[in-house]
Tab-separated table of C-alpha atoms in Angstrom:
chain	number	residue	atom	x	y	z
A	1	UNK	CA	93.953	-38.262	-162.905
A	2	UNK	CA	92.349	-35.009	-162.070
A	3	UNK	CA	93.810	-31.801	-164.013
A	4	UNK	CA	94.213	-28.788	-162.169
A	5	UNK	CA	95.101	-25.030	-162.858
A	6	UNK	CA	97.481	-23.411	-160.552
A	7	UNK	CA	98.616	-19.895	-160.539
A	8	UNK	CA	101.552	-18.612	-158.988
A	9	UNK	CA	101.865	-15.119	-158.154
A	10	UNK	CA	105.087	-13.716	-157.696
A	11	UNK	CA	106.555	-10.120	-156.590
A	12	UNK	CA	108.552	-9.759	-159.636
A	13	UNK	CA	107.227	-7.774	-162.539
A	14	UNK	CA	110.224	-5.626	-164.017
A	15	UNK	CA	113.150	-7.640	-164.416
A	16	UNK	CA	112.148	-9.773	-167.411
A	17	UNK	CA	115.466	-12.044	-167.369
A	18	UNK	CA	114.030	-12.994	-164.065
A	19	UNK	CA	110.285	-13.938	-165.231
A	20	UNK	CA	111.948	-15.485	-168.453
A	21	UNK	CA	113.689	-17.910	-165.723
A	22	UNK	CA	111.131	-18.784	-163.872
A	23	UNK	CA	108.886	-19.301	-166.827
A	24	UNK	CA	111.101	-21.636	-168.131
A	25	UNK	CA	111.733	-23.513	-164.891
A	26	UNK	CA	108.577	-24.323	-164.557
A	27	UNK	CA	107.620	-25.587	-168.518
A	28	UNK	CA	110.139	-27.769	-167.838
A	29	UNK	CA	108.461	-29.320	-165.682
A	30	UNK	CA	107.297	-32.966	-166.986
A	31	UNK	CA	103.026	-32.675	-167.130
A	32	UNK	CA	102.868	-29.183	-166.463
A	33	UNK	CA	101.262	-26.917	-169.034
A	34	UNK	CA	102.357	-22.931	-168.672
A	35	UNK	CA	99.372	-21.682	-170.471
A	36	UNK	CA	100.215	-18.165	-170.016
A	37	UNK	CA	102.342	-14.959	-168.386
A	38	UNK	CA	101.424	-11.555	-167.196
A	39	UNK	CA	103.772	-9.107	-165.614
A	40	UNK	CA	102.876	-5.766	-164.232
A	41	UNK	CA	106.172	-3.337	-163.560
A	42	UNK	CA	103.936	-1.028	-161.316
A	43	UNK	CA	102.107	-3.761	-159.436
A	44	UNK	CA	105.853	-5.537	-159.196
A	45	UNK	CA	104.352	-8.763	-160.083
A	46	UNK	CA	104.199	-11.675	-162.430
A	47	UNK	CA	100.997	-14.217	-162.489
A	48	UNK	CA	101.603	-17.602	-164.474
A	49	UNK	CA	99.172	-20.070	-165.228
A	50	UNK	CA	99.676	-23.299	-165.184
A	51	UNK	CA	97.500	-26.841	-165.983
A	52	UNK	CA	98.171	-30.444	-165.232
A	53	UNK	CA	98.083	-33.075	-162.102
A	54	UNK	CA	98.156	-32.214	-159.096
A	55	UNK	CA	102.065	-34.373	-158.695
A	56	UNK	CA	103.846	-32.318	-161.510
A	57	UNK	CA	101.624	-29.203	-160.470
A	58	UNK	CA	103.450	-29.628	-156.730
A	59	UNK	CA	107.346	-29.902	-158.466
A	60	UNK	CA	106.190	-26.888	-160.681
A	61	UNK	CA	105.637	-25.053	-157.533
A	62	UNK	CA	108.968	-26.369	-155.699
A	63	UNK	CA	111.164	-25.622	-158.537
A	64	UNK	CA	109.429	-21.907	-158.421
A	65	UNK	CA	110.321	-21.184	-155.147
A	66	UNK	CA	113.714	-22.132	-155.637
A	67	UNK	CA	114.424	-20.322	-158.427
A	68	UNK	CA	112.741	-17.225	-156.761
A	69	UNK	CA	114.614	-16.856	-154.314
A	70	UNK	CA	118.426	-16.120	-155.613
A	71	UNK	CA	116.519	-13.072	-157.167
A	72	UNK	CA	113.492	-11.596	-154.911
A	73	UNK	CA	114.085	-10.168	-152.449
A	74	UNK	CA	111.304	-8.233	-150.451
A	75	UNK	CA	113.488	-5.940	-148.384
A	76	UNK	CA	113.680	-4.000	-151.841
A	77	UNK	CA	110.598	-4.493	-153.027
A	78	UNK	CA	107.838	-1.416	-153.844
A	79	UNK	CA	104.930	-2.407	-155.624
A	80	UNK	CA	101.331	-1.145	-156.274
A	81	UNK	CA	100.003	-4.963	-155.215
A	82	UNK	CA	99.831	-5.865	-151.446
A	83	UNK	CA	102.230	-9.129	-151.020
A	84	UNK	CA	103.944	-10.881	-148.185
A	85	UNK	CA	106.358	-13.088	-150.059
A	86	UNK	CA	108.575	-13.751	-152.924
A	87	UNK	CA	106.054	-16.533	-153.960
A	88	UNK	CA	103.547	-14.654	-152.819
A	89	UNK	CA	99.942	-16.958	-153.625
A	90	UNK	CA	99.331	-20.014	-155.448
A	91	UNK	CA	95.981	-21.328	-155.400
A	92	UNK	CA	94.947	-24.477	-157.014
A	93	UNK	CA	91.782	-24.603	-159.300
A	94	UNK	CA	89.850	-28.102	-159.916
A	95	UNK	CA	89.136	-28.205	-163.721
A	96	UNK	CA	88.258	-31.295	-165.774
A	97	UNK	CA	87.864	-34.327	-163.700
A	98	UNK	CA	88.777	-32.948	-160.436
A	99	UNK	CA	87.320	-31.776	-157.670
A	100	UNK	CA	87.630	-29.305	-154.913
A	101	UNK	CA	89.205	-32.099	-152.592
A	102	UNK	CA	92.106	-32.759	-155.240
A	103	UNK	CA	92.778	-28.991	-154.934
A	104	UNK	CA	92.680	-28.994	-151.480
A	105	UNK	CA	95.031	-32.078	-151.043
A	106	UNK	CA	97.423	-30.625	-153.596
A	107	UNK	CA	97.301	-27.383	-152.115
A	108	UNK	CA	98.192	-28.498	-148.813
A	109	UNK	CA	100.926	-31.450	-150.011
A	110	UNK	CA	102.630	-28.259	-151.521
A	111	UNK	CA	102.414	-26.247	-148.747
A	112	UNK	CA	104.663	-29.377	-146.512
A	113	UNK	CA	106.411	-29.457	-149.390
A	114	UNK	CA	107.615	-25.814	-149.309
A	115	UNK	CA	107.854	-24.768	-145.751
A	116	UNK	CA	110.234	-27.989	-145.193
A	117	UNK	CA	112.164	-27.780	-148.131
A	118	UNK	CA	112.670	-24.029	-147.981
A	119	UNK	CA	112.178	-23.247	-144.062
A	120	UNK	CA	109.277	-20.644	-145.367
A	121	UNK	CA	106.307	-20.055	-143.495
A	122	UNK	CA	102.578	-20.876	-145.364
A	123	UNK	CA	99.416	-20.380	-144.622
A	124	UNK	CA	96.683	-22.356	-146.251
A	125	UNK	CA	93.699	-19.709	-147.327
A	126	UNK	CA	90.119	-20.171	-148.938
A	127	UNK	CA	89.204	-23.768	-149.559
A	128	UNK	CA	92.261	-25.572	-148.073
A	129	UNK	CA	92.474	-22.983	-144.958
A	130	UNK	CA	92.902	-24.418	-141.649
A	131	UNK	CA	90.746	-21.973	-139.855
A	132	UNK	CA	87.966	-19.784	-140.969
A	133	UNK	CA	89.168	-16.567	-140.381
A	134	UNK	CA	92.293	-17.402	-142.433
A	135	UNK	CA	89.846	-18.169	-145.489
A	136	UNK	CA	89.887	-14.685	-146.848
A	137	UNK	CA	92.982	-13.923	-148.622
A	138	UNK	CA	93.064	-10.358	-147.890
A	139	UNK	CA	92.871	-11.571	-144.198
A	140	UNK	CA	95.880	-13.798	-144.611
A	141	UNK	CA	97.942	-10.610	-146.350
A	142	UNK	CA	97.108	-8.198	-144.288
A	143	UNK	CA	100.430	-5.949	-142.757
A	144	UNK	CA	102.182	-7.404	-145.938
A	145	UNK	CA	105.830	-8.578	-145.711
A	146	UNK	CA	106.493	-5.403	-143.705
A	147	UNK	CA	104.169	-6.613	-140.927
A	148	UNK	CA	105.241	-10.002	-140.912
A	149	UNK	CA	107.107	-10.338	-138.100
A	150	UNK	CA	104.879	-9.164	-135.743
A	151	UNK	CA	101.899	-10.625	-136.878
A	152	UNK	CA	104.113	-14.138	-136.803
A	153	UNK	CA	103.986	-13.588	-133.449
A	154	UNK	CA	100.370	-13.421	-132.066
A	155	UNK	CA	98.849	-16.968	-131.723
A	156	UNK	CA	96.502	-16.944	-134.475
A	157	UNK	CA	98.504	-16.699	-137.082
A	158	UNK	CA	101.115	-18.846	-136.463
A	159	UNK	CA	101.663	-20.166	-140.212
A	160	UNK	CA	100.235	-23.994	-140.913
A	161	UNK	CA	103.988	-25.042	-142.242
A	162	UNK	CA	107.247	-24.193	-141.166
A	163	UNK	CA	108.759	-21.386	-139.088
A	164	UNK	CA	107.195	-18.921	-136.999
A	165	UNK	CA	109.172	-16.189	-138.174
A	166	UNK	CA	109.628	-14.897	-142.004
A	167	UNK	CA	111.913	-15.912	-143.920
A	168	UNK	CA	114.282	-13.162	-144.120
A	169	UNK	CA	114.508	-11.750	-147.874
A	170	UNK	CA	111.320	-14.025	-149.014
A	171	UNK	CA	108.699	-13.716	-146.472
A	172	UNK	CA	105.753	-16.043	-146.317
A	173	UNK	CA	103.527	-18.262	-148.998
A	174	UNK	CA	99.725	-18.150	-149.143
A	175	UNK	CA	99.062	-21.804	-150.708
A	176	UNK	CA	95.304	-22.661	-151.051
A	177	UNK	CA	92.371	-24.199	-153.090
A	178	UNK	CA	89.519	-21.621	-155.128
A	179	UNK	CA	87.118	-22.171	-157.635
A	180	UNK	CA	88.062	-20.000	-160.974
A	181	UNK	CA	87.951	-16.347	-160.776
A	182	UNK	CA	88.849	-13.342	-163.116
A	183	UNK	CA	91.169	-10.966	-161.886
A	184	UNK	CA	90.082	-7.818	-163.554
A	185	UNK	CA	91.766	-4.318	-163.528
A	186	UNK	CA	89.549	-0.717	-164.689
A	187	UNK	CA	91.766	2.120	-164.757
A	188	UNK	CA	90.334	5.689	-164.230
A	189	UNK	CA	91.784	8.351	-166.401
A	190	UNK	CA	92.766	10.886	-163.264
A	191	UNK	CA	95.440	10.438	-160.726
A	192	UNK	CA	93.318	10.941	-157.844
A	193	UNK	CA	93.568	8.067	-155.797
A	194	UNK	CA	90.921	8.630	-153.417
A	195	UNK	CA	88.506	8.145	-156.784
A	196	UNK	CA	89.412	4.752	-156.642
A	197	UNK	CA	89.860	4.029	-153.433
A	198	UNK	CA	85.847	5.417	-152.530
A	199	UNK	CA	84.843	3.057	-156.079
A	200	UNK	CA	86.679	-0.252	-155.055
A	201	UNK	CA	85.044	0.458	-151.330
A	202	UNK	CA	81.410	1.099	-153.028
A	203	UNK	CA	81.773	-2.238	-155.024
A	204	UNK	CA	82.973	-4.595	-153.093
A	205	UNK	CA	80.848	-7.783	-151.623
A	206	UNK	CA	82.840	-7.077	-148.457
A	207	UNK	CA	81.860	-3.441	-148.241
A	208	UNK	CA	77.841	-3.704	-149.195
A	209	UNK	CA	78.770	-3.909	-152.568
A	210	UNK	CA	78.352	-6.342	-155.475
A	211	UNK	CA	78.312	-10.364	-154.671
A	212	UNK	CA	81.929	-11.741	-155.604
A	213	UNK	CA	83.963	-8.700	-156.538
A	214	UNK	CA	87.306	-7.972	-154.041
A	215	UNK	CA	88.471	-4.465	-154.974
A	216	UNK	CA	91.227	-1.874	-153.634
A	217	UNK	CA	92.151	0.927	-155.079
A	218	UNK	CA	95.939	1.827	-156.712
A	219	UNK	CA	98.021	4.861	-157.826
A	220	UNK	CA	99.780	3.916	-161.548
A	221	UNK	CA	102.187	7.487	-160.891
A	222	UNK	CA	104.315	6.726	-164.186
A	223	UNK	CA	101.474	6.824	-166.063
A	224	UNK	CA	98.970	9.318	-163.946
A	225	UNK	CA	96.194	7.134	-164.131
A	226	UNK	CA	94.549	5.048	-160.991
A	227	UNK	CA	93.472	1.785	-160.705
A	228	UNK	CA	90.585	-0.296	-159.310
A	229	UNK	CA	92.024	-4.215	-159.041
A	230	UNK	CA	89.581	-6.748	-158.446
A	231	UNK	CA	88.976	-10.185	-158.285
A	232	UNK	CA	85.677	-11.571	-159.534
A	233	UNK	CA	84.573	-14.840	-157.859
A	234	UNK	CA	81.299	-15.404	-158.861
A	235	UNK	CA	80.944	-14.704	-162.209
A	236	UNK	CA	76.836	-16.307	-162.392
A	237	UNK	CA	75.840	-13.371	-159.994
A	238	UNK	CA	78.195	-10.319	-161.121
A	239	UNK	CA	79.674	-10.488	-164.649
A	240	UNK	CA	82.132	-8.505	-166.186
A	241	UNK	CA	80.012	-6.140	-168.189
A	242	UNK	CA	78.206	-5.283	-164.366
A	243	UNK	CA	81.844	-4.393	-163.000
A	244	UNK	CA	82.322	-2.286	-165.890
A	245	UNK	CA	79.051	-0.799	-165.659
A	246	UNK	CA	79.449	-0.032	-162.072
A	247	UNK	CA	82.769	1.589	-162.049
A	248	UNK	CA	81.916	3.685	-165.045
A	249	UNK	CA	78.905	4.533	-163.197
A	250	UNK	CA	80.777	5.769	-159.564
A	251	UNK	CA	83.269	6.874	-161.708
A	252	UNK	CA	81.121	9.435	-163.344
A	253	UNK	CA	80.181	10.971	-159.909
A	254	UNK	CA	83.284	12.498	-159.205
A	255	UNK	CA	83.544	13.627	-163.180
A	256	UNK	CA	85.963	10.309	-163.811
A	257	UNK	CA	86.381	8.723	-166.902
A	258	UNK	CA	87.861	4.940	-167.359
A	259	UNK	CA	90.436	5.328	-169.643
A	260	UNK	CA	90.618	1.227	-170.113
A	261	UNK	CA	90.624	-2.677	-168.448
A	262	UNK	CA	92.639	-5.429	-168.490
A	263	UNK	CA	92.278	-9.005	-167.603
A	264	UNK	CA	95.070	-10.407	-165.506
A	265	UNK	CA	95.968	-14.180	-166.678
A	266	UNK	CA	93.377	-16.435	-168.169
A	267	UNK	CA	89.569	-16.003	-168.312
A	268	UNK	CA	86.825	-18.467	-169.027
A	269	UNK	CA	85.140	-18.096	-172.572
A	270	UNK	CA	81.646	-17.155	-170.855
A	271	UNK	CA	83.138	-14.340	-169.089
A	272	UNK	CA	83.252	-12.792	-172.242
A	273	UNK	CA	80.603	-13.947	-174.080
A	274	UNK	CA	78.668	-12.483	-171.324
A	275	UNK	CA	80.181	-9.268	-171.518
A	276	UNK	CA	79.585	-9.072	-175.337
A	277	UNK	CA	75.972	-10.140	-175.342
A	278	UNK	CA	75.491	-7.854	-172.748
A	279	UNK	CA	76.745	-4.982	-174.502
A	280	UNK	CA	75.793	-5.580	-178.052
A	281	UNK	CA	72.121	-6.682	-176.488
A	282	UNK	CA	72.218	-10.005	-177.787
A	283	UNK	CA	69.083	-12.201	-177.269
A	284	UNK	CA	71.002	-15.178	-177.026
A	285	UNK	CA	75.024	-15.769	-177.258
A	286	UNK	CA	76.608	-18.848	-174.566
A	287	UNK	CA	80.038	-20.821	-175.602
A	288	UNK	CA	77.840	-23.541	-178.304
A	289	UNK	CA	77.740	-19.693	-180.431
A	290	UNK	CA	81.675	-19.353	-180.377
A	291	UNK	CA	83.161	-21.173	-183.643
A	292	UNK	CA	86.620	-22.034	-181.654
A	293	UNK	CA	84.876	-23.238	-178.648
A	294	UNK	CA	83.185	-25.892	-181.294
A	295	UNK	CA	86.060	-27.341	-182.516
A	296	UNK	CA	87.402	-28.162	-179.283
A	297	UNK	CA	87.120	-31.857	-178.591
């Protein structure tokens, strides 16, 4: 059977009872692997990681939403991170022995699954998106769960499952099927948020900028720094160390220093063996150099 990755994002990133539950709910889970956690309080939001086929992937995902919901609820919810739901993505990755048609299929079997079980509407985005303009996810979240409503109501983006109208304290799901990406955070040491605002809008693919990288630009105020949040989605054509290089680089034009990065979730091992043999100007250094990665069957 193929083995997927799928990982839930969720607008909860403060109360840790809460993310201890729904960690737990979904380990449970016969098949399902929860290879990691990550909770942000200022972003409001938890990312989870999870591995196995696509069947106990889709109850994994079922017995999230449930559990969500008793406890999120957007009305009084203020993040950093744009959102429009309580479960607010889950994308499904194809890793060994699958294929971007068993993400796809499990992406959409989940989203049926959801929007009857739970009356919430989902949209299908990247990969598994119905339509082409609802590929982009940024597309597919833009107004957030504040806008909902009225963008439920124009034609186009009436949801693939379930209701045309939000659900009331949980919004919408984005459910859909990507190829592995990094999600990768640089924070600026300055609270000036236009700094990273005019960076993530210099370095994004969408903007001009570099090939695979989604940025915006957010305010951390309890800890007076700014953030530039991106995705990275093609990691052959723009690596970490580039990113880095790049926002140091724009950075410096406004007299900006980073002050640090963070990965978000789970990376794969050449991400950072790029990044390393890019800075310490190795001649050669893939995965076969990493002693762990050799001892893996």
């Amino acid at each position: 059977m193929p083995l997927l990755e799928c990982v839930p994002n969720i607008s909860e990133g403060r109360d840790l009872a809460v993310i201890d539950h729904l960690a737990t709910t979904m380990a449970a889970i016969p098949g399902v692997q929860l290879l990691d956690r990550h909770s942000d309080a200022v972003h409001h939001r938890s990312v989870f990681t999870l591995t196995g086929e696509p069947a106990p992937l889709r109850a994994a995902v079922i017995a999230l939403v449930a559990a969500t919901l008793p406890h999120v609820d957007l009305n009084h919810h203020h993040g950093a991170h744009p959102r429009i739901g309580a479960v607010d993505v889950v994308p499904f990755i194809p890793l060994t022995g699958a294929t971007m048609s068993d993400a796809v299929l499990a992406a959409r079997a989940t989203a049926a699954a959801v929007a009857a079980r739970f009356a919430i509407p989902v949209f299908l985005y990247e990969a598994a998106a119905s339509r082409a303009e609802r590929r982009a996810l940024q597309d597919v979240r833009r107004g957030q769960f504040e806008g909902l409503a009225d963008k439920l109501r124009r034609p186009e983006w009436q949801p693939d499952f379930g209701p045309q109208a939000p659900h009331p304290t949980a919004g919408a799901v984005a459910i859909g099927a990507r190829h592995l990406l990094v999600a990768y955070n640089i924070n600026l040491a300055t609270d000036r948020l236009e700094v990273a605002t005019r960076i993530a809008r210099t370095i994004r693919q969408s903007s001009g900028g570099l090939p695979g990288v989604q940025a915006i630009g957010l305010a951390l105020p309890d800890r007076g720094l700014v953030q530039v949040s991106m995705n990275l989605t093609d990691l052959d054509r723009t690596s970490m160390a580039v990113v880095f290089d790049a926002v140091t680089r724009e950075a410096a034009r406004d007299g900006v220093d980073v002050f640090e990065s963070e990965v978000v979730g789970l990376v794969p091992a050449r991400a950072l063996v790029g990044a390393a043999a890019r800075y310490l100007r190795l001649s050669e250094l893939t995965a076969r150099h990493v002693l762990e990665a050799r001892l893996l069957p």
